XYZ file of C-alpha atoms in Angstrom:
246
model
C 11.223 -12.824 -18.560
C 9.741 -10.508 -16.074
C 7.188 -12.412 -13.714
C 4.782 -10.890 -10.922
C 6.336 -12.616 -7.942
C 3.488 -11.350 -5.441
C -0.059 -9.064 -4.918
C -0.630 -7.369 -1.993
C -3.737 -5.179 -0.791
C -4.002 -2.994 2.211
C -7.762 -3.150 3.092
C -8.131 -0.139 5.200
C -5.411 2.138 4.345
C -2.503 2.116 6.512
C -3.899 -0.295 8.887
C -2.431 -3.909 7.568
C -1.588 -5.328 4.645
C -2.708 -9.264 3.136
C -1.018 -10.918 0.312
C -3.274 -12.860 -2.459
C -2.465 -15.190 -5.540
C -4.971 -13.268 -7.793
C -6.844 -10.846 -8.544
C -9.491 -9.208 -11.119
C -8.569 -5.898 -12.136
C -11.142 -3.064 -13.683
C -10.244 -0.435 -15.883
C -10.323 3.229 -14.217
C -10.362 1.712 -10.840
C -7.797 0.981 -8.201
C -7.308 -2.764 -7.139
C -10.492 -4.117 -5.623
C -10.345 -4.138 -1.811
C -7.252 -1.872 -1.850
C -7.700 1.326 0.679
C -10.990 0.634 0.236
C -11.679 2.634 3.487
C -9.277 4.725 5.470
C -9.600 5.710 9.321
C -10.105 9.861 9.655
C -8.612 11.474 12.402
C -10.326 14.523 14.356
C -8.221 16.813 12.622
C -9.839 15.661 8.859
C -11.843 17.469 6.491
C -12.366 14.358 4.417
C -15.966 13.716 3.479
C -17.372 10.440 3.118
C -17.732 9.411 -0.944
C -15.104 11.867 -1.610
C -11.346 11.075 -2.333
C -8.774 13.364 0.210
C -5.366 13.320 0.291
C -3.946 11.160 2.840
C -2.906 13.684 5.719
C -7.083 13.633 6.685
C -5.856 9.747 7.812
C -4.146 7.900 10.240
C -1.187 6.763 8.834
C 2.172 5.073 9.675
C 4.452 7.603 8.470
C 2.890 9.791 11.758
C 2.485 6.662 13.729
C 4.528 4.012 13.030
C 3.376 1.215 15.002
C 0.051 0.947 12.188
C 3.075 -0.755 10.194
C 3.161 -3.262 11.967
C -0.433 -4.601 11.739
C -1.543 -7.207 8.982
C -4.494 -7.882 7.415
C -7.382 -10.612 6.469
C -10.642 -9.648 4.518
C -12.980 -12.051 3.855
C -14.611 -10.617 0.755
C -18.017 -12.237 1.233
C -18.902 -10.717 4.241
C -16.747 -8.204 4.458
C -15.132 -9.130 7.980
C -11.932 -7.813 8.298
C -9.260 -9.206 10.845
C -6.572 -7.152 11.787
C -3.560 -8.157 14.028
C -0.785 -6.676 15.598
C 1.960 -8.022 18.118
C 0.845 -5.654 20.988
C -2.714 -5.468 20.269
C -3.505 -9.052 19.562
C -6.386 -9.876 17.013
C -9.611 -8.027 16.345
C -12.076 -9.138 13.578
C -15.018 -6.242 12.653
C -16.642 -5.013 9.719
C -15.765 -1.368 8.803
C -19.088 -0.051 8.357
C -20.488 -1.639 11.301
C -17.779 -1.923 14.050
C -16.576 1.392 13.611
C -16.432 1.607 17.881
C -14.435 -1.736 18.595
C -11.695 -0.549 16.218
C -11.409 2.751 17.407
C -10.564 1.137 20.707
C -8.598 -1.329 19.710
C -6.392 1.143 17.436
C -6.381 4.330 19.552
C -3.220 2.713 21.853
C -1.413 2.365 18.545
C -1.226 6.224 17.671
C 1.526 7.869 18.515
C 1.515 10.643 21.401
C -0.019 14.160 20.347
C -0.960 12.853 16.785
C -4.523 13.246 16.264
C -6.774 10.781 17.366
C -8.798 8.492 15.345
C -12.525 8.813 14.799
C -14.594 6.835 12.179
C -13.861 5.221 9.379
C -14.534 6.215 5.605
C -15.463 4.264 2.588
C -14.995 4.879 -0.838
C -15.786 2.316 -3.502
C -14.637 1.815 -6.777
C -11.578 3.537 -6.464
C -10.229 3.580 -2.603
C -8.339 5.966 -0.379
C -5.130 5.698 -2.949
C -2.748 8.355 -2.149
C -2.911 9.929 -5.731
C -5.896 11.358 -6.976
C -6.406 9.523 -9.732
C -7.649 5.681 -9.361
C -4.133 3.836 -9.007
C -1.834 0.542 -8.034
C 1.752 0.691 -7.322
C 4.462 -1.321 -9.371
C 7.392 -2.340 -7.131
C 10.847 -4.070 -8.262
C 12.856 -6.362 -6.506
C 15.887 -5.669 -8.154
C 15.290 -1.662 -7.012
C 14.388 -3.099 -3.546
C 17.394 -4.997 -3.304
C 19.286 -2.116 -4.248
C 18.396 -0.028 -1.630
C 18.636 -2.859 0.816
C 22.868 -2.631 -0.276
C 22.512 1.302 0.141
C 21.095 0.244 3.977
C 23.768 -2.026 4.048
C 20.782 -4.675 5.844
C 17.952 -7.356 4.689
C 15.184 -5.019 4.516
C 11.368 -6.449 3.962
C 9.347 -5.707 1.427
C 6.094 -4.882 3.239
C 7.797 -1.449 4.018
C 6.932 -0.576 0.396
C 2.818 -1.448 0.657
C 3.200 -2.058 -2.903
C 0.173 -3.791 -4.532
C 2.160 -5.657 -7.322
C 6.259 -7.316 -7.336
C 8.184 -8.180 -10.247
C 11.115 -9.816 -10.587
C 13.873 -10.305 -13.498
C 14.783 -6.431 -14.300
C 17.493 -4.352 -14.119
C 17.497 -1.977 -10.990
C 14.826 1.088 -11.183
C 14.457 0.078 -14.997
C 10.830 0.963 -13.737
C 11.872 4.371 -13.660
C 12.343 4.244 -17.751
C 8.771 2.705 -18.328
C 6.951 6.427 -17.307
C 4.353 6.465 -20.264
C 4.708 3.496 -21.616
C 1.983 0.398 -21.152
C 2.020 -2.846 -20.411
C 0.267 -6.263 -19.983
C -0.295 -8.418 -17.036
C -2.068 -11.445 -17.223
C -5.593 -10.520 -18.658
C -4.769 -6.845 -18.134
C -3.388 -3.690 -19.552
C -1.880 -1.256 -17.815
C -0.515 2.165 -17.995
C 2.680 3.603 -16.229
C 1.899 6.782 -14.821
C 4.800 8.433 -12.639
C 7.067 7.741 -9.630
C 5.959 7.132 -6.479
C 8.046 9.478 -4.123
C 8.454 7.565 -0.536
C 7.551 8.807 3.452
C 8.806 8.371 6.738
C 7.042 5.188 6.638
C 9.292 3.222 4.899
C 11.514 3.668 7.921
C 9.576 1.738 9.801
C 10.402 -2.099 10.777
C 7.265 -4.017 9.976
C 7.630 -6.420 12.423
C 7.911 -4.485 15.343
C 6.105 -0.921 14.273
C 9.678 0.575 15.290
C 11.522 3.332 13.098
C 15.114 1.035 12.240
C 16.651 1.808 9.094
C 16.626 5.449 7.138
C 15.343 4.282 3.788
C 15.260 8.139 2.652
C 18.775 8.541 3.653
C 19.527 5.704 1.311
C 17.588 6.881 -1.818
C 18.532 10.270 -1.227
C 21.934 9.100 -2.346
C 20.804 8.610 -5.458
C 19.744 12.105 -5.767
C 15.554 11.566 -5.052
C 13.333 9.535 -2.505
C 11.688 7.730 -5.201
C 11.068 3.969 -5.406
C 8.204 2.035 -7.504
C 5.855 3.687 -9.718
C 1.907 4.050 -10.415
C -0.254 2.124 -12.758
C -3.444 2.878 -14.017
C -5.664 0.085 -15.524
C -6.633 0.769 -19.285
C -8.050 -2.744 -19.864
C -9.152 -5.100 -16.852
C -8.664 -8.439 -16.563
C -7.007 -10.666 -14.292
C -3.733 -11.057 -13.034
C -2.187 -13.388 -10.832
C 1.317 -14.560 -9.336
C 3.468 -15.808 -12.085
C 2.156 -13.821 -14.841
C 4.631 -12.504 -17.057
C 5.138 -8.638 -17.032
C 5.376 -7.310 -20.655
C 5.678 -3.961 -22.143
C 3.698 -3.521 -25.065
């Protein structure tokens, strides 16, 4: 049986990611909370309410040391804490506390990127790096696969996948394109492959490019790993849930 073996969500894209047990999900929309804002750079022509592609944000494949940061919303208010092993621990809401970010971040881009300036929200949907409303599906079996390519334990936060599953064959995932399938109270739809960045390079730990994950995949002739779901039906899902094509 194929289970969900964790749920992650990455509050303000590409700064931190926070694992949760559960989670409702609503058709046409991304997972709540996920990239629900994103920090533009002085170099973006994103407008606020608008989706744009992710090169109008900060990122870690540019910067690497954002990959390093994790992540704590409280939904409630809002608050988000952030935390990162050279930065230490800053809580702030998004709309509000757009200044004591910016300071707190600005240290953490790398030299001659462009700098960070405000921060964008966009709900319903988030800062998702396809254009369509999405959440990423990401194997274990396919992550331990590339971890014997790497010939190294690698973790899987590299990924910032939103959902794990467990009990497949390697990039069986890669078969599914089309197809649906059910998760807990939900329905999903399998859209395409998810092709993978410079990010993934990065050691989350330390915000420190280590291992060449694209090297790896690229011996299996693309620099693909997990793919994108759409939600057809919402409902909830949570850790254990079976994953079942339908």
């Amino acid at each position: 049986m194929m289970q969900i073996t964790a749920l992650n969500r990455h509050p303000l894209k590409a700064h931190g990611r926070e694992t949760v047990e559960r989670v409702t999900l609503h058709a046409g929309q991304s997972m709540p909370y996920d990239r629900l804002w994103a920090v533009a750079h002085d170099a973006s022509k994103a407008m606020p309410g608008d989706w744009a592609r992710c090169l109008n944000f900060t990122r870690g494949a540019s910067s690497p040391q954002l990959q390093a940061i994790t992540a704590k919303l409280d939904e409630t208010s809002e608050m988000l804490t952030l935390h990162h092993p050279k930065r230490g621990e800053i809580t702030f809401h998004p709309d509000r506390d757009k200044a004591a970010f910016l300071d707190w971040v600005g240290p953490l881009v790398a030299e001659g990127r462009a700098a960070p300036v405000d921060i964008l929200r966009l709900d319903g949907r988030g800062y998702t790096d396809s254009a369509e409303p999405t959440l990423s599906l990401n194997s274990l079996a396919s992550h331990a696969a590339v971890e014997a390519l790497c010939g190294t334990p690698l973790k899987t936060a590299r990924w910032r996948g939103n959902i794990w599953f467990d009990d497949a064959a390697p990039w069986d995932e890669f078969e599914w394109v089309g197809r649906d399938m059910k998760i807990g109270g939900a329905r999903l739809h399998v859209s395409k492959r998810i092709t993978r960045c410079l990010a993934t390079t990065v050691n989350t730990d330390t915000g420190a490019r280590d291992v060449d994950t694209l090297a790896a995949l690229d011996q299996l002739g693309h620099r693909d790993f997990g793919v994108t779901l759409t939600v057809t039906t919402g409902g909830e899902i949570a850790v254990g849930d079976e994953l079942e094509l339908i």
